[in-house]
Amino acid sequence: MLENVSPKVIHKMMAAEGYLELGMPIQALEALNTVEDAGPLEALRLYLIGEAYLRQEKYHEAIEPLHQAARLFPVMESRKAWCSLSECFRLGGYQELAEVASLTAEAVEEIEATYEILYQEQIQCPPLGWNDFSTRMSGFSEPGQFDRSRIPR
């Protein structure tokens, strides 16, 4: 996935994340605004832009990039964007939209939890392979050994 992304873009995205972790949203926006084509990292770029505006308490400016990010991310990766979007709606005075975004984030969380349970069950009970049935179904007692007692004479 990242082989189509230039190292400069990756560097700028990492710098923006670092700036946000350090509480420097203005510098994060500066780094993100110099990214020309994020390619497959576009959802992340939009999310970071929205987070930078959110941390500056510019809720109305944060809404659009967060909404785009939430829609661009694959479902299993969109929960944080929906949560941030809900917070922007709430702090921006859009209570009903905040509730919808929050419910969407909860639904994504439920999907993640259900997926994890199903995945763990699959690991504990792997599907049976072809070799597991060969001795029971075909009359072979060992690979290459044919049970002649089953052949009618």
Coordinates of N, CA and C in Angstrom, one line a residue:
M1 N 0.8 -1.2 0.0 CA 0.0 0.0 0.0 C 0.9 1.3 0.0
L2 N 1.9 1.3 0.8 CA 2.7 2.5 0.9 C 3.8 2.6 -0.1
E3 N 3.9 1.6 -1.0 CA 4.9 1.6 -2.0 C 4.6 2.7 -3.0
N4 N 3.4 3.1 -3.1 CA 3.0 4.2 -4.1 C 3.0 5.6 -3.5
V5 N 3.4 5.7 -2.2 CA 3.5 7.0 -1.5 C 4.9 7.4 -1.4
S6 N 5.1 8.7 -1.8 CA 6.5 9.2 -1.7 C 7.0 9.3 -0.3
P7 N 8.3 9.1 -0.1 CA 8.9 9.2 1.3 C 8.6 10.6 1.9
K8 N 8.6 11.7 1.0 CA 8.3 13.0 1.5 C 6.9 13.1 2.2
V9 N 5.9 12.5 1.5 CA 4.6 12.5 2.1 C 4.6 11.7 3.4
I10 N 5.2 10.6 3.5 CA 5.2 9.8 4.7 C 5.9 10.6 5.8
H11 N 7.0 11.3 5.5 CA 7.7 12.1 6.4 C 6.8 13.2 7.0
K12 N 6.1 13.9 6.1 CA 5.2 15.0 6.5 C 4.1 14.5 7.3
M13 N 3.5 13.4 7.0 CA 2.4 12.8 7.8 C 2.9 12.5 9.2
M14 N 4.1 11.9 9.3 CA 4.6 11.5 10.6 C 5.0 12.7 11.4
A15 N 5.5 13.8 10.7 CA 5.8 15.0 11.4 C 4.5 15.6 12.0
A16 N 3.4 15.6 11.2 CA 2.1 16.2 11.6 C 1.6 15.4 12.8
E17 N 1.7 14.1 12.8 CA 1.3 13.3 14.0 C 2.1 13.7 15.2
G18 N 3.4 13.8 15.0 CA 4.3 14.2 16.1 C 3.9 15.6 16.7
Y19 N 3.6 16.5 15.8 CA 3.2 17.9 16.2 C 1.9 17.8 17.1
L20 N 1.0 17.0 16.6 CA -0.2 16.9 17.4 C 0.0 16.2 18.7
E21 N 0.9 15.2 18.8 CA 1.2 14.6 20.1 C 1.8 15.6 21.0
L22 N 2.6 16.5 20.5 CA 3.3 17.6 21.3 C 2.4 18.8 21.6
G23 N 1.1 18.7 21.1 CA 0.2 19.9 21.3 C 0.5 21.0 20.5
M24 N 1.0 20.8 19.2 CA 1.4 21.9 18.3 C 0.5 21.7 17.0
P25 N -0.8 22.0 17.1 CA -1.7 21.8 16.0 C -1.4 22.8 14.8
I26 N -0.9 23.9 15.1 CA -0.6 24.9 14.0 C 0.5 24.3 13.1
Q27 N 1.5 23.8 13.7 CA 2.6 23.2 13.0 C 2.2 22.0 12.2
A28 N 1.3 21.2 12.8 CA 0.7 20.0 12.2 C 0.0 20.4 10.9
L29 N -0.8 21.5 11.0 CA -1.5 21.9 9.8 C -0.5 22.4 8.7
E30 N 0.5 23.1 9.1 CA 1.5 23.6 8.2 C 2.1 22.4 7.4
A31 N 2.5 21.4 8.1 CA 3.0 20.2 7.5 C 2.0 19.5 6.6
L32 N 0.8 19.4 7.0 CA -0.2 18.7 6.2 C -0.6 19.5 5.0
N33 N -0.6 20.8 5.1 CA -0.9 21.7 3.9 C 0.1 21.6 2.8
T34 N 1.3 21.1 3.1 CA 2.3 21.0 2.1 C 2.3 19.6 1.3
V35 N 1.4 18.7 1.8 CA 1.2 17.4 1.2 C 0.4 17.6 -0.1
E36 N 1.0 17.3 -1.3 CA 0.3 17.5 -2.5 C -0.6 16.4 -2.9
D37 N -0.1 15.1 -2.7 CA -0.9 14.0 -3.1 C -0.6 12.9 -2.0
A38 N -1.6 12.7 -1.1 CA -1.4 11.7 -0.1 C -1.7 10.3 -0.5
G39 N -2.3 10.1 -1.7 CA -2.6 8.8 -2.2 C -3.4 8.0 -1.2
P40 N -3.0 6.8 -0.9 CA -3.8 5.9 0.0 C -3.8 6.4 1.4
L41 N -3.0 7.5 1.7 CA -3.0 8.1 3.0 C -3.9 9.3 3.1
E42 N -4.7 9.5 2.2 CA -5.6 10.7 2.1 C -6.6 10.7 3.4
A43 N -7.1 9.6 3.7 CA -8.0 9.5 4.9 C -7.3 9.9 6.1
L44 N -6.1 9.5 6.3 CA -5.3 9.8 7.5 C -4.9 11.3 7.4
R45 N -4.6 11.8 6.3 CA -4.3 13.3 6.1 C -5.5 14.1 6.6
L46 N -6.7 13.8 6.1 CA -7.9 14.5 6.4 C -8.2 14.4 7.9
Y47 N -8.0 13.2 8.5 CA -8.2 13.0 9.9 C -7.3 13.9 10.7
L48 N -6.0 13.9 10.3 CA -5.0 14.8 11.1 C -5.4 16.3 10.9
I49 N -5.8 16.7 9.8 CA -6.3 18.1 9.6 C -7.4 18.4 10.5
G50 N -8.4 17.5 10.5 CA -9.6 17.7 11.4 C -9.1 17.7 12.9
E51 N -8.2 16.8 13.3 CA -7.8 16.8 14.7 C -7.0 18.1 15.0
A52 N -6.2 18.6 14.1 CA -5.5 19.9 14.3 C -6.5 21.0 14.5
Y53 N -7.5 21.1 13.7 CA -8.6 22.2 13.9 C -9.3 22.0 15.3
L54 N -9.6 20.7 15.6 CA -10.3 20.4 16.8 C -9.5 20.9 18.0
R55 N -8.2 20.6 18.0 CA -7.4 21.0 19.1 C -7.1 22.5 19.2
Q56 N -7.5 23.2 18.1 CA -7.4 24.7 18.2 C -8.8 25.3 18.5
E57 N -9.8 24.4 18.8 CA -11.1 24.7 19.1 C -11.8 25.4 17.9
K58 N -11.4 25.0 16.7 CA -12.0 25.5 15.4 C -12.9 24.4 14.9
Y59 N -14.0 24.2 15.7 CA -14.9 23.1 15.4 C -15.5 23.0 14.1
H60 N -16.0 24.2 13.6 CA -16.6 24.2 12.3 C -15.7 23.9 11.2
E61 N -14.4 24.3 11.3 CA -13.4 24.0 10.3 C -13.0 22.5 10.3
A62 N -13.1 21.9 11.5 CA -12.8 20.5 11.7 C -13.8 19.5 11.1
I63 N -15.0 19.9 11.0 CA -16.1 19.0 10.7 C -15.9 18.4 9.3
E64 N -15.7 19.2 8.3 CA -15.6 18.7 6.9 C -14.4 17.6 6.7
P65 N -13.2 18.0 7.1 CA -12.2 17.0 7.0 C -12.4 15.7 7.8
L66 N -12.9 15.8 9.0 CA -13.2 14.6 9.8 C -14.3 13.8 9.2
H67 N -15.3 14.4 8.6 CA -16.4 13.7 8.0 C -15.9 13.0 6.7
Q68 N -15.1 13.6 5.9 CA -14.5 13.0 4.8 C -13.6 11.8 5.2
A69 N -12.8 12.0 6.3 CA -11.9 10.9 6.7 C -12.7 9.7 7.2
A70 N -13.8 10.0 8.0 CA -14.6 8.9 8.5 C -15.2 8.1 7.4
R71 N -15.5 8.7 6.3 CA -16.1 8.0 5.1 C -15.1 7.3 4.3
L72 N -13.8 7.9 4.3 CA -12.8 7.3 3.5 C -12.1 6.1 4.1
F73 N -12.0 6.1 5.5 CA -11.3 5.0 6.2 C -12.1 3.8 6.0
P74 N -11.5 2.6 5.9 CA -12.2 1.4 6.0 C -13.0 1.3 7.3
V75 N -14.1 0.6 7.3 CA -15.0 0.6 8.5 C -14.2 0.3 9.8
M76 N -13.3 -0.7 9.8 CA -12.6 -1.1 11.0 C -11.6 0.0 11.5
E77 N -11.3 1.0 10.7 CA -10.4 2.0 11.1 C -11.0 3.4 11.3
S78 N -12.3 3.5 11.2 CA -13.0 4.8 11.2 C -13.5 5.3 12.5
R79 N -13.4 4.4 13.5 CA -14.0 4.8 14.8 C -13.5 6.1 15.4
K80 N -12.2 6.3 15.4 CA -11.6 7.5 15.9 C -12.1 8.8 15.2
A81 N -12.2 8.7 13.9 CA -12.7 9.8 13.1 C -14.1 10.1 13.5
W82 N -15.0 9.1 13.6 CA -16.4 9.3 14.0 C -16.5 9.9 15.4
C83 N -15.6 9.5 16.3 CA -15.6 10.0 17.7 C -15.2 11.5 17.7
S84 N -14.2 11.8 16.9 CA -13.7 13.2 16.8 C -14.8 14.1 16.2
L85 N -15.4 13.5 15.1 CA -16.5 14.3 14.5 C -17.7 14.5 15.4
S86 N -18.0 13.5 16.2 CA -19.1 13.7 17.2 C -18.7 14.8 18.2
E87 N -17.4 14.8 18.6 CA -17.0 15.9 19.6 C -17.1 17.3 18.9
C88 N -16.7 17.4 17.7 CA -16.8 18.7 17.0 C -18.3 19.1 16.8
F89 N -19.2 18.2 16.5 CA -20.6 18.5 16.4 C -21.1 19.0 17.7
R90 N -20.8 18.3 18.8 CA -21.3 18.6 20.1 C -20.8 20.0 20.5
L91 N -19.4 20.2 20.4 CA -18.9 21.5 20.8 C -19.3 22.6 19.9
G92 N -19.6 22.3 18.6 CA -20.1 23.3 17.7 C -21.6 23.6 17.8
G93 N -22.3 22.9 18.7 CA -23.7 23.2 18.9 C -24.6 22.4 18.1
Y94 N -24.2 21.3 17.4 CA -25.0 20.4 16.6 C -25.3 19.1 17.4
Q95 N -26.1 19.2 18.4 CA -26.3 18.0 19.3 C -26.9 16.8 18.6
E96 N -27.8 17.0 17.7 CA -28.4 15.8 17.0 C -27.3 15.1 16.1
L97 N -26.5 15.9 15.4 CA -25.5 15.3 14.6 C -24.4 14.7 15.4
A98 N -24.1 15.3 16.6 CA -23.2 14.7 17.5 C -23.7 13.3 18.0
E99 N -24.9 13.2 18.2 CA -25.5 11.9 18.6 C -25.4 10.8 17.5
V100 N -25.7 11.3 16.3 CA -25.6 10.3 15.1 C -24.1 9.9 14.9
A101 N -23.2 10.8 15.0 CA -21.8 10.4 14.8 C -21.3 9.5 16.0
S102 N -21.8 9.8 17.2 CA -21.4 9.0 18.3 C -22.0 7.5 18.2
L103 N -23.2 7.4 17.7 CA -23.8 6.1 17.5 C -23.1 5.4 16.4
T104 N -22.6 6.1 15.4 CA -21.9 5.4 14.3 C -20.6 4.9 14.9
A105 N -19.9 5.7 15.7 CA -18.6 5.3 16.4 C -18.9 4.0 17.2
E106 N -20.0 4.0 17.9 CA -20.3 2.8 18.8 C -20.6 1.6 17.9
A107 N -21.3 1.8 16.7 CA -21.5 0.7 15.8 C -20.2 0.1 15.3
V108 N -19.3 1.0 15.0 CA -18.0 0.5 14.5 C -17.3 -0.2 15.6
E109 N -17.4 0.3 16.8 CA -16.7 -0.4 17.9 C -17.4 -1.8 18.1
E110 N -18.7 -1.9 17.9 CA -19.4 -3.2 18.0 C -18.9 -4.2 16.9
I111 N -18.7 -3.6 15.7 CA -18.2 -4.4 14.6 C -16.8 -5.0 14.9
E112 N -16.0 -4.1 15.5 CA -14.6 -4.5 15.8 C -14.6 -5.6 16.9
A113 N -15.5 -5.4 17.9 CA -15.5 -6.4 19.0 C -16.0 -7.8 18.4
T114 N -17.1 -7.7 17.6 CA -17.6 -9.0 17.0 C -16.6 -9.6 16.1
Y115 N -15.9 -8.9 15.3 CA -14.9 -9.4 14.5 C -13.8 -10.1 15.3
E116 N -13.4 -9.5 16.4 CA -12.3 -10.0 17.2 C -12.8 -11.4 17.8
I117 N -14.0 -11.5 18.3 CA -14.6 -12.7 18.8 C -14.6 -13.8 17.8
L118 N -15.1 -13.5 16.6 CA -15.1 -14.4 15.5 C -13.7 -14.9 15.1
Y119 N -12.8 -14.0 15.1 CA -11.4 -14.3 14.7 C -10.8 -15.2 15.7
Q120 N -11.0 -15.0 17.0 CA -10.5 -15.8 18.1 C -11.1 -17.2 18.0
E121 N -12.4 -17.3 17.7 CA -13.0 -18.6 17.6 C -12.4 -19.4 16.4
Q122 N -12.1 -18.7 15.3 CA -11.6 -19.3 14.2 C -10.2 -19.9 14.5
I123 N -9.4 -19.1 15.2 CA -8.0 -19.6 15.6 C -8.1 -20.8 16.5
Q124 N -9.0 -20.9 17.4 CA -9.1 -22.0 18.3 C -9.7 -23.2 17.7
C125 N -10.5 -23.1 16.7 CA -11.1 -24.3 16.0 C -10.8 -24.1 14.5
P126 N -9.6 -24.4 14.0 CA -9.3 -24.2 12.6 C -10.1 -25.2 11.8
P127 N -10.4 -24.8 10.6 CA -11.2 -25.7 9.7 C -10.5 -27.0 9.4
L128 N -11.2 -28.1 9.3 CA -10.6 -29.3 9.0 C -10.1 -29.4 7.6
G129 N -8.9 -29.9 7.4 CA -8.3 -30.0 6.1 C -8.7 -31.3 5.4
W130 N -8.4 -31.5 4.2 CA -8.7 -32.7 3.4 C -8.1 -33.9 4.1
N131 N -6.9 -33.9 4.6 CA -6.3 -35.0 5.2 C -7.0 -35.6 6.4
D132 N -7.8 -34.7 7.1 CA -8.5 -35.2 8.3 C -9.7 -36.2 7.9
F133 N -10.1 -36.1 6.7 CA -11.2 -37.0 6.2 C -10.8 -38.2 5.5
S134 N -9.6 -38.2 5.0 CA -9.2 -39.3 4.0 C -9.3 -40.7 4.6
T135 N -8.9 -40.9 5.9 CA -9.0 -42.2 6.5 C -10.4 -42.6 6.8
R136 N -11.3 -41.7 7.1 CA -12.6 -42.0 7.5 C -13.5 -42.3 6.3
M137 N -13.3 -41.5 5.3 CA -14.2 -41.6 4.1 C -13.8 -42.5 3.1
S138 N -12.6 -42.8 2.9 CA -12.1 -43.5 1.7 C -11.7 -44.9 2.0
G139 N -11.6 -45.3 3.3 CA -11.2 -46.6 3.7 C -9.6 -46.7 3.7
F140 N -8.9 -45.7 3.6 CA -7.5 -45.7 3.7 C -7.1 -45.7 5.1
S141 N -6.3 -46.7 5.5 CA -5.9 -46.7 6.9 C -4.6 -45.9 7.1
E142 N -3.8 -45.8 6.1 CA -2.6 -45.0 6.0 C -2.5 -44.4 4.6
P143 N -1.8 -43.3 4.5 CA -1.6 -42.8 3.1 C -1.0 -43.9 2.2
G144 N -1.6 -44.2 1.1 CA -1.1 -45.2 0.2 C -1.6 -46.6 0.5
Q145 N -2.2 -46.8 1.6 CA -2.7 -48.2 2.0 C -4.2 -48.3 1.8
F146 N -4.6 -49.2 1.0 CA -6.0 -49.4 0.7 C -6.6 -50.5 1.5
D147 N -7.7 -50.3 2.2 CA -8.4 -51.4 3.0 C -9.2 -52.3 2.0
R148 N -8.6 -53.5 1.8 CA -9.3 -54.4 0.8 C -10.5 -55.0 1.3
S149 N -10.7 -55.0 2.6 CA -11.9 -55.7 3.2 C -13.2 -55.0 2.7
R150 N -13.2 -53.8 2.2 CA -14.4 -53.1 1.8 C -14.7 -53.3 0.4
I151 N -13.8 -54.0 -0.4 CA -14.1 -54.2 -1.8 C -14.9 -55.5 -1.9
P152 N -16.1 -55.4 -2.6 CA -16.9 -56.6 -2.8 C -16.2 -57.5 -3.8
R153 N -16.3 -58.8 -3.5 CA -15.6 -59.8 -4.4 C -16.6 -60.7 -5.0

